[in-house]
Coordinates of C-alpha atoms in Angstrom, one line a residue:
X1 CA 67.7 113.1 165.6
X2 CA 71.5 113.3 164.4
X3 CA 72.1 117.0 162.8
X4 CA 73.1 115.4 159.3
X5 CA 69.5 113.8 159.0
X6 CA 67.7 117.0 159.7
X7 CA 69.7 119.4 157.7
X8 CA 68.9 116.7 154.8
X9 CA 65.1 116.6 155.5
X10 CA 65.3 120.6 155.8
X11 CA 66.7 119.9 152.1
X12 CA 64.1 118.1 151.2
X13 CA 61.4 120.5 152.1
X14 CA 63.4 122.7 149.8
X15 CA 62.3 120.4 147.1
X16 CA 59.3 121.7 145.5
X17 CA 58.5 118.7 143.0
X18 CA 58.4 116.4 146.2
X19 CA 55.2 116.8 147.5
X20 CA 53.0 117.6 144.2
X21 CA 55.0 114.3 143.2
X22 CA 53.6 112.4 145.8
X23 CA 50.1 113.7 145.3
X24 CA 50.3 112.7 141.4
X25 CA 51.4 109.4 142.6
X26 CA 48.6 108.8 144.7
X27 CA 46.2 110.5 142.3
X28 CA 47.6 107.6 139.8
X29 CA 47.0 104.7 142.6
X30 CA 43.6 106.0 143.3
X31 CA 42.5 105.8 139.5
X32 CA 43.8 102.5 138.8
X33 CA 42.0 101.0 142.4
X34 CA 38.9 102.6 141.1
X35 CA 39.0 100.6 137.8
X36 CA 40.0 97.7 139.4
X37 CA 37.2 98.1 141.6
X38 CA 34.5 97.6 139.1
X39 CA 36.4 95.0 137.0
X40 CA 36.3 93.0 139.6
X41 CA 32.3 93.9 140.4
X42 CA 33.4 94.8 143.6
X43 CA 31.7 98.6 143.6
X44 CA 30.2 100.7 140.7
X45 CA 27.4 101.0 138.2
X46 CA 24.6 99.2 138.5
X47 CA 22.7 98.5 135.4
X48 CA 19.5 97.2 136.6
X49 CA 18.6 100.4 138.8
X50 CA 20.2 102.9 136.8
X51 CA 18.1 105.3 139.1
X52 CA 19.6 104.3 141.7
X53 CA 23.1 105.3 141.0
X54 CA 24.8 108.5 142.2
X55 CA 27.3 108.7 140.3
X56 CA 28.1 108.9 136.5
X57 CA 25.9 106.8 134.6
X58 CA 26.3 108.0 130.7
X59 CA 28.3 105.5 128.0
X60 CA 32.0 105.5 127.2
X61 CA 31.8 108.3 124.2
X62 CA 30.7 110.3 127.0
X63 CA 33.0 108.9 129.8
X64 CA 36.1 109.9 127.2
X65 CA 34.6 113.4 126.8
X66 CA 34.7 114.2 130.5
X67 CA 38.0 113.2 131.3
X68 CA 39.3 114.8 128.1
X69 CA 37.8 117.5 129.5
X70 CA 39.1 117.3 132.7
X71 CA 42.7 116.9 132.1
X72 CA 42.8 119.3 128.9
X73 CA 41.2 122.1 131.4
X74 CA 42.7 121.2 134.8
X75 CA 46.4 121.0 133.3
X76 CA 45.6 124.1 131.5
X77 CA 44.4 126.3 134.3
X78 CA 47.5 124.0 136.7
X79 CA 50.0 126.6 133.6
X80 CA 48.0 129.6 133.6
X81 CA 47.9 130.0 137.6
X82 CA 52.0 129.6 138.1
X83 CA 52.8 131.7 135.3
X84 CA 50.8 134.4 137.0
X85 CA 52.5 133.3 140.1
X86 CA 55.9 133.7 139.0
X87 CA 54.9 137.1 137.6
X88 CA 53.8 138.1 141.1
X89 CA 56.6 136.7 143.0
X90 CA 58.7 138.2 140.9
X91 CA 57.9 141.5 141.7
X92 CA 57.4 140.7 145.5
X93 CA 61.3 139.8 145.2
X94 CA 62.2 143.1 143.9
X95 CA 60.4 144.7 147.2
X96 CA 61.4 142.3 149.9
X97 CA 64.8 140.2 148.6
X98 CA 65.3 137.3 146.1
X99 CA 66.5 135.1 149.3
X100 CA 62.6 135.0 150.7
X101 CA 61.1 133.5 147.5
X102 CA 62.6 129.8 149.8
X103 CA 59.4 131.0 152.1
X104 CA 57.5 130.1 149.0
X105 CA 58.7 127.3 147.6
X106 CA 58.8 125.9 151.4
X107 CA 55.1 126.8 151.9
X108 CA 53.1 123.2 151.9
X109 CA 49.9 124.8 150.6
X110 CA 51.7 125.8 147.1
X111 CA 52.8 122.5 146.5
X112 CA 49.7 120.9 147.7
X113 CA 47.8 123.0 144.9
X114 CA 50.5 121.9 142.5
X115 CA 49.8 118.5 143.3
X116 CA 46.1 118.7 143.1
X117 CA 46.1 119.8 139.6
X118 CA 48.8 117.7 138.6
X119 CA 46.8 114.6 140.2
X120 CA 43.5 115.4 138.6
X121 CA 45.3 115.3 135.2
X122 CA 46.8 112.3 135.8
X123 CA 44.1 110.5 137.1
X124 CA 42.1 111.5 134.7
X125 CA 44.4 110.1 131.8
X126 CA 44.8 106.7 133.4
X127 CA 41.1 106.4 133.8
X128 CA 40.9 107.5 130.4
X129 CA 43.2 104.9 128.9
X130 CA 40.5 101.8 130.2
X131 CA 36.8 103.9 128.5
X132 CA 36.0 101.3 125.6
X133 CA 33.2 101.9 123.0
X134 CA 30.7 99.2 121.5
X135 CA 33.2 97.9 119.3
X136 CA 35.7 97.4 121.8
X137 CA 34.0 95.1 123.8
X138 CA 32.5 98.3 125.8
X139 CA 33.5 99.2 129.2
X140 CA 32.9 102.0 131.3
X141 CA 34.4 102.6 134.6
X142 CA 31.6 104.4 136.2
X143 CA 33.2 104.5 139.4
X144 CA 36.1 105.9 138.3
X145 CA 34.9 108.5 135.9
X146 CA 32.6 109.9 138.9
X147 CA 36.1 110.2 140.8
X148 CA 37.4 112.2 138.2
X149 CA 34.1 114.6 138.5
X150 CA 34.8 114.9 142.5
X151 CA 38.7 116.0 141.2
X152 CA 37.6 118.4 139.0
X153 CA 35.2 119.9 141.6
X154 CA 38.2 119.9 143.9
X155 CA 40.4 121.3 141.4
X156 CA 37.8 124.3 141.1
X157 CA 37.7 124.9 144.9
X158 CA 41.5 124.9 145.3
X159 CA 41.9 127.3 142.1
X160 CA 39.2 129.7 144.3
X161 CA 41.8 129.3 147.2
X162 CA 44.9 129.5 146.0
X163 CA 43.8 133.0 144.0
X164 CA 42.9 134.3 147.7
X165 CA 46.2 132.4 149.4
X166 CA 49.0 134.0 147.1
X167 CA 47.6 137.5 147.1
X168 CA 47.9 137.6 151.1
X169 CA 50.7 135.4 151.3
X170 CA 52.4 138.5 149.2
X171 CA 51.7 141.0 151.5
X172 CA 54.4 142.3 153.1
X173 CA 52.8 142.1 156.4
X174 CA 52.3 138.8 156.1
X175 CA 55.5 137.9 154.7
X176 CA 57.0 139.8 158.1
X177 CA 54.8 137.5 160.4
X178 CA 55.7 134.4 158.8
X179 CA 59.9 135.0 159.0
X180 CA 58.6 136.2 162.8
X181 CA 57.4 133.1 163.6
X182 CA 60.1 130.9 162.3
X183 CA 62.8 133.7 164.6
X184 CA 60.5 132.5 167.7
X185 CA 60.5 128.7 166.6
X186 CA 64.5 129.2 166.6
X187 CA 64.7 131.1 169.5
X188 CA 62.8 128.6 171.6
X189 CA 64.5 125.7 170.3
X190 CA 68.1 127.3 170.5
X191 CA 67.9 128.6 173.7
X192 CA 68.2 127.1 177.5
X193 CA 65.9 127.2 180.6
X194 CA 69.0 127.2 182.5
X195 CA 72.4 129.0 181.9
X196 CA 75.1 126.8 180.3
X197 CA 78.9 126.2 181.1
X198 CA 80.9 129.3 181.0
X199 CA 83.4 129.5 178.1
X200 CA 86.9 129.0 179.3
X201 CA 89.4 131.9 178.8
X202 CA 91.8 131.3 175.6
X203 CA 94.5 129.0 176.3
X204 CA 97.4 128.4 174.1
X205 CA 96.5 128.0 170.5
X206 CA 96.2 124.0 169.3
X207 CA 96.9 122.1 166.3
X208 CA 94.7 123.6 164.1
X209 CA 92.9 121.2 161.6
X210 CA 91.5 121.7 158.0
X211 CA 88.9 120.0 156.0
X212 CA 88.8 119.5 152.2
X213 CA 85.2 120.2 152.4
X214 CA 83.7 123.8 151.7
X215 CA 80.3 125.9 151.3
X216 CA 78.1 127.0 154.1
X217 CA 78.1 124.6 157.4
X218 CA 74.5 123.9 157.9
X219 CA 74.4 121.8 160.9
X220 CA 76.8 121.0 163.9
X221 CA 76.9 117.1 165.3
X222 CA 78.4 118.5 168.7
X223 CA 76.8 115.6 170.6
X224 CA 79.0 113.3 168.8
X225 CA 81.9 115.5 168.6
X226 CA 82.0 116.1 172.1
X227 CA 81.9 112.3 172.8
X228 CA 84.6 111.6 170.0
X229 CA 87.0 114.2 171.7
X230 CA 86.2 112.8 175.3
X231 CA 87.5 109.4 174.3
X232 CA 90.1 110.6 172.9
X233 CA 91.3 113.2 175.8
X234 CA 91.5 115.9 173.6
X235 CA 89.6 119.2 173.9
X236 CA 88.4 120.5 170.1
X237 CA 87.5 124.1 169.7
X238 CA 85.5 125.1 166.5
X239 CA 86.3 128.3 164.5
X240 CA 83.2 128.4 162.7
X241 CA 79.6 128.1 163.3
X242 CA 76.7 127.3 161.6
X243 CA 75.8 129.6 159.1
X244 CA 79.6 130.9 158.1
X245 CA 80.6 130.4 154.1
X246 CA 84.0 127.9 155.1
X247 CA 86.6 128.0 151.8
X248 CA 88.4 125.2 150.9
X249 CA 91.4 124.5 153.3
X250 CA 90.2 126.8 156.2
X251 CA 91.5 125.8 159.3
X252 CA 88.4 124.6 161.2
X253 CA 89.1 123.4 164.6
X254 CA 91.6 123.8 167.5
X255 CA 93.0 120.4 168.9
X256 CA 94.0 120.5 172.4
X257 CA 97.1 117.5 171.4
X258 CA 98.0 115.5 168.6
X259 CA 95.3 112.7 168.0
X260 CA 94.4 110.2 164.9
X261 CA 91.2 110.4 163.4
X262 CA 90.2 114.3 163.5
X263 CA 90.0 115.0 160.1
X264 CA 87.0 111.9 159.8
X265 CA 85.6 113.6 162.7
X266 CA 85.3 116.4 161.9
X267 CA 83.8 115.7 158.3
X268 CA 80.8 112.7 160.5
X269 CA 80.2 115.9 162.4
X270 CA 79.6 118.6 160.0
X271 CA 77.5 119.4 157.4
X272 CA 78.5 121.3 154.7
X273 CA 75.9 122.9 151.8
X274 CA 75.1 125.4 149.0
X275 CA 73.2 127.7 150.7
X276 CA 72.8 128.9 154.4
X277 CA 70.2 126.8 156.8
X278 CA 68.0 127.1 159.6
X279 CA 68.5 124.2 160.6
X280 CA 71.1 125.5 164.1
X281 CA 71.3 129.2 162.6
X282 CA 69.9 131.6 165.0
X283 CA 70.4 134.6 163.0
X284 CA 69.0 133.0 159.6
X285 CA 65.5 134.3 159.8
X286 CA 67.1 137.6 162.0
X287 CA 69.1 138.2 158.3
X288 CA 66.0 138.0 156.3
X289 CA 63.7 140.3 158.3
X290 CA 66.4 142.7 158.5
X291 CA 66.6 142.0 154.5
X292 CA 63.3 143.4 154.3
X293 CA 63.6 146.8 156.5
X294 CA 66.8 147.7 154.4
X295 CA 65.0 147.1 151.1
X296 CA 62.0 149.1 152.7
X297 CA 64.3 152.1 153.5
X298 CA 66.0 152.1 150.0
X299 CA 65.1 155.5 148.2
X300 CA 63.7 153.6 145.3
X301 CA 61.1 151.9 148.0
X302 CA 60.9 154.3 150.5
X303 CA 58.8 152.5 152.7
X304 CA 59.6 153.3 156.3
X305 CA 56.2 151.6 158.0
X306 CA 58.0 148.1 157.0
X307 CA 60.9 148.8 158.7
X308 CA 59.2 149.7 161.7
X309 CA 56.8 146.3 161.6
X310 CA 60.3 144.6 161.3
X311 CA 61.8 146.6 164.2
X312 CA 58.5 145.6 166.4
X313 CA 58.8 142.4 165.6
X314 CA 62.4 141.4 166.2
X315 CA 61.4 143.7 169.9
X316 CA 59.2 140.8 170.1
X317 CA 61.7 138.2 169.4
X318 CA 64.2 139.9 172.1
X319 CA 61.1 139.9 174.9
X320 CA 60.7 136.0 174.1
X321 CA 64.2 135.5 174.9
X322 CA 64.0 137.3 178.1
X323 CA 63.5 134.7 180.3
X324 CA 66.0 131.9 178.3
X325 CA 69.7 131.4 178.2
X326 CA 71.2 131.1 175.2
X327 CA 73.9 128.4 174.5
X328 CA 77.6 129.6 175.2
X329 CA 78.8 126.5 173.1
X330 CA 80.4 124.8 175.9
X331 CA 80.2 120.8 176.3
X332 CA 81.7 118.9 178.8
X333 CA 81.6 114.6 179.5
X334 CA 81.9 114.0 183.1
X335 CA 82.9 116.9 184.5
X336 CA 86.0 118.0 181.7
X337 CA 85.3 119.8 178.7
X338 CA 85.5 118.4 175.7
X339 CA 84.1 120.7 173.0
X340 CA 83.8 124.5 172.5
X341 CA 82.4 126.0 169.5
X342 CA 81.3 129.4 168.3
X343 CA 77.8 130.6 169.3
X344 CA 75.3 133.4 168.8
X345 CA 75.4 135.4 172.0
X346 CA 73.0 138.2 172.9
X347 CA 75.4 140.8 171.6
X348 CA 75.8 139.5 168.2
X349 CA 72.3 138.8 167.8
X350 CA 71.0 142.2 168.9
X351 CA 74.0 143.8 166.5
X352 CA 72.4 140.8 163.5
X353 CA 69.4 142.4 164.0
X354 CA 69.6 146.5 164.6
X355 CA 73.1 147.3 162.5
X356 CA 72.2 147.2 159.1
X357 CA 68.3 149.2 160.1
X358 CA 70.2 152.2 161.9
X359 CA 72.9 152.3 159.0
X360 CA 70.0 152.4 156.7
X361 CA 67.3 154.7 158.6
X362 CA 69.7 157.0 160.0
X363 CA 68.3 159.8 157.7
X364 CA 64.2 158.3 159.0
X365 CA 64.0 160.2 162.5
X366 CA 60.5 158.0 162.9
X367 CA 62.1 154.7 162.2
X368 CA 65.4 155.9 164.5
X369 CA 62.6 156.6 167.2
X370 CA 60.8 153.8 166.7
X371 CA 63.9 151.4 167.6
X372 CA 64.4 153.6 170.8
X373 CA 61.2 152.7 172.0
X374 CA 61.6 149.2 171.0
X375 CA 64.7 149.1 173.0
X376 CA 63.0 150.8 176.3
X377 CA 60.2 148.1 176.3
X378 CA 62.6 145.4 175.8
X379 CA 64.4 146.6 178.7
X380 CA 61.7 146.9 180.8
X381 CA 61.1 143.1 179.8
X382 CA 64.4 141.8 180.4
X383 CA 66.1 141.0 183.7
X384 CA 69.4 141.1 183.1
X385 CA 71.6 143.6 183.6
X386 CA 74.4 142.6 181.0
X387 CA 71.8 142.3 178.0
X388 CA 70.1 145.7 179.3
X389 CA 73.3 147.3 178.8
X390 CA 73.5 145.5 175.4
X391 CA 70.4 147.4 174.7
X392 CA 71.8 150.5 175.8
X393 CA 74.7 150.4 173.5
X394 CA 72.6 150.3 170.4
X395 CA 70.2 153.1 172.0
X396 CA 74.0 155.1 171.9
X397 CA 74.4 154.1 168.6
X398 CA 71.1 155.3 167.4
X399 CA 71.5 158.6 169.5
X400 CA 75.0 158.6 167.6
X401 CA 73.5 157.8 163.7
X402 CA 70.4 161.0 164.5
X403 CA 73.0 163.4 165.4
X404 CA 75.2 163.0 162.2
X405 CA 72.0 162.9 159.9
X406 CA 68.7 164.2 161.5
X407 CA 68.9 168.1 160.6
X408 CA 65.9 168.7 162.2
X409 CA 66.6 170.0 166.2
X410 CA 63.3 169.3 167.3
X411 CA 63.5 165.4 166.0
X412 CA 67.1 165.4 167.6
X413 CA 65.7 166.4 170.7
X414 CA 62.5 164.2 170.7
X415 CA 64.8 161.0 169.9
X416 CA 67.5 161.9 172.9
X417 CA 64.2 162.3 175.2
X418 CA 63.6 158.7 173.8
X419 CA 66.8 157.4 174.7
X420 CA 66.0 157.5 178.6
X421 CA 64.6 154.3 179.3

């Protein structure tokens, strides 16, 4: 699927009228097929077995009193139960970052809810609109009022849920897993079963080429990049990657020789937007678990077992990786390169993740041991010597951050015994 069509569907799923929109939609749709359905005698009440009938067989004063009812209480209750959401995720923001509230407003179920109150009302009002009395020429869509009874009843089993669902979902534990899974989604989707093309050492510096367009590149077309530059002749070398704020006029690419046409693209190739991405970020969900250890270890929180869970889990992310190749940002077209842009290698990522938890915890001797031993079982996992030694680096640093600010000898001590893995 081309990059610019995904990063604008991950926009989408940003949205969070979309889907409670849809669901009012169809909610509408449903109520007006129901009433159609007994105007045209096709299903509802029958009137000469009223026994017989399961669903609502009263008269239109009190078909017009039930949906009242209905949409008065549903919409009332759809208020009530986001205020006290706010409220709550307001305060989860102030413990684990403003930046995670997207997991929210992302999450389906919320907007499903939405939309299942939001339905309910409206269904009920356009059923509503067809009740006529006596004097009316009387008509009761029995049908469709029973409809609005099987909402409501919905409506009450989804207010039961969602009660349960956002008092878990704003645990921090669970907040933890769920940025965990999406680090192993983008792990095993931006990494390689086999090892790419090895970047090329620095040649002489091209013709360097700027865009008018700024904010944070989301996505990277390098398929069709790569194939622009190869019919061209030209090798194009990115300075930025996915993820990186670009201002205005930055000088984004490298062009191997003069060529018409880069600046258009360039601009087909990259997508620019307001706010960072998933989309082809690797470190995205690696910033926003690390988010939550530093608020954790702030001395107004002072919650160190957090930034342990997020330690342990970005060990997990590392162990994952240990058997994959991530990209070196290389493409060639038969058998010349033709693109190179800026990647996440194992390095960076390991410094994304660990840097701003030691800089943090390096007064916690139990979180500062903690990452030691995360680091020896990663090790133990991984095969390669060069991302071992990665490892080893950080365990230095670590070593390094305890001896300037652990007073106690006896934690010193413990942690260096920690370091030999």
């Amino acid at each position: 699927m081309n990059a610019r069509v995904r990063a604008w569907l991950e926009i989408l799923g940003d949205q969070f009228w979309l889907r409670p929109a849809s669901i009012v939609l169809a909610c509408l749709a449903l109520g007006q097929i129901a009433v159609w359905l007994e105007t045209a005698r096709v299903a509802g009440y029958d009137a000469s077995s009223p026994d017989a009938n399961w669903g609502y067989s009263g008269g239109a004063e009190g078909a017009r009193a039930l949906l009242s009812a209905v949409a008065s209480s549903v919409i009332g209750v759809a208020g009530t139960t986001f205020s006290i959401t706010i409220a709550a995720l307001s305060l989860a923001s102030g413990q684990m970052g403003p930046r995670l509230l997207r997991n929210f407003t992302r999450d389906a179920r919320n907007q499903i809810v939405l939309g299942i109150f939001l339905g309910t009302f409206a269904y009920a009002l356009i059923v509503l609109r067809t009740v006529r009395t006596v004097e009316e020429t009387s008509f009761v869509p029995h049908l469709a009022v029973t409809g609005a009874i099987v909402l409501a009843m919905l409506s009450v089993a989804t207010l039961v849920w969602f009660v349960h669902h956002i008092a878990t979902s704003i645990n921090v534990e669970t907040v933890v897993d769920a940025v965990h899974r999406d680090l192993c989604e983008a792990v095993a989707d931006r990494s390689l079963a086999a090892p790419g093309l090895p970047v090329p050492a620095q040649g002489p510096p091209g013709l360097a080429v700027a865009t008018p367009a700024s904010g944070y590149l989301q996505a990277v077309n390098a398929e069709r990049l790569a194939d622009w530059a190869h019919r061209r002749g030209v090798v194009v070398r990115l300075r930025v990657r996915p993820g990186d704020y670009v201002p205005t006029g930055l000088p984004l690419a490298e062009v191997s020789a003069s060529v018409d046409g880069i600046e258009q693209a360039l601009a087909r190739a990259l997508t620019f937007g307001r706010r960072p991405a998933a989309l082809q970020d690797l470190e995205f969900s690696v910033r926003q678990l690390s988010e939550i250890a530093v608020r954790a270890l702030s001395p107004g929180i002072n919650d160190p077992f957090t930034a342990v869970s997020v330690v342990a889990h970005m060990g997990d992310a590392l162990c994952r990786l240990a058997s994959r190749h991530l990209p070196t940002g290389v493409l060639a077209r038969q058998g010349r390169i033709a693109l190179i842009h800026p990647v996440t290698d194992y390095g960076g990522l390991c410094d994304a993740m660990f840097h701003l938890i030691r800089q943090n915890a390096a007064g916690s001797p139990y979180v500062l041991g903690y990452m030691l031993d995360v680091f020896g079982r990663v090790a133990h996992v991984e095969g390669s010597p060069s991302r071992v030694k990665e490892l080893l680096r950080h365990a230095d640093l670590v070593i390094a951050a305890a001896r300037r600010d652990v007073a106690e000898p006896a934690d010193l001590a413990d942690l260096e015994q920690r370091r030999r893995f």
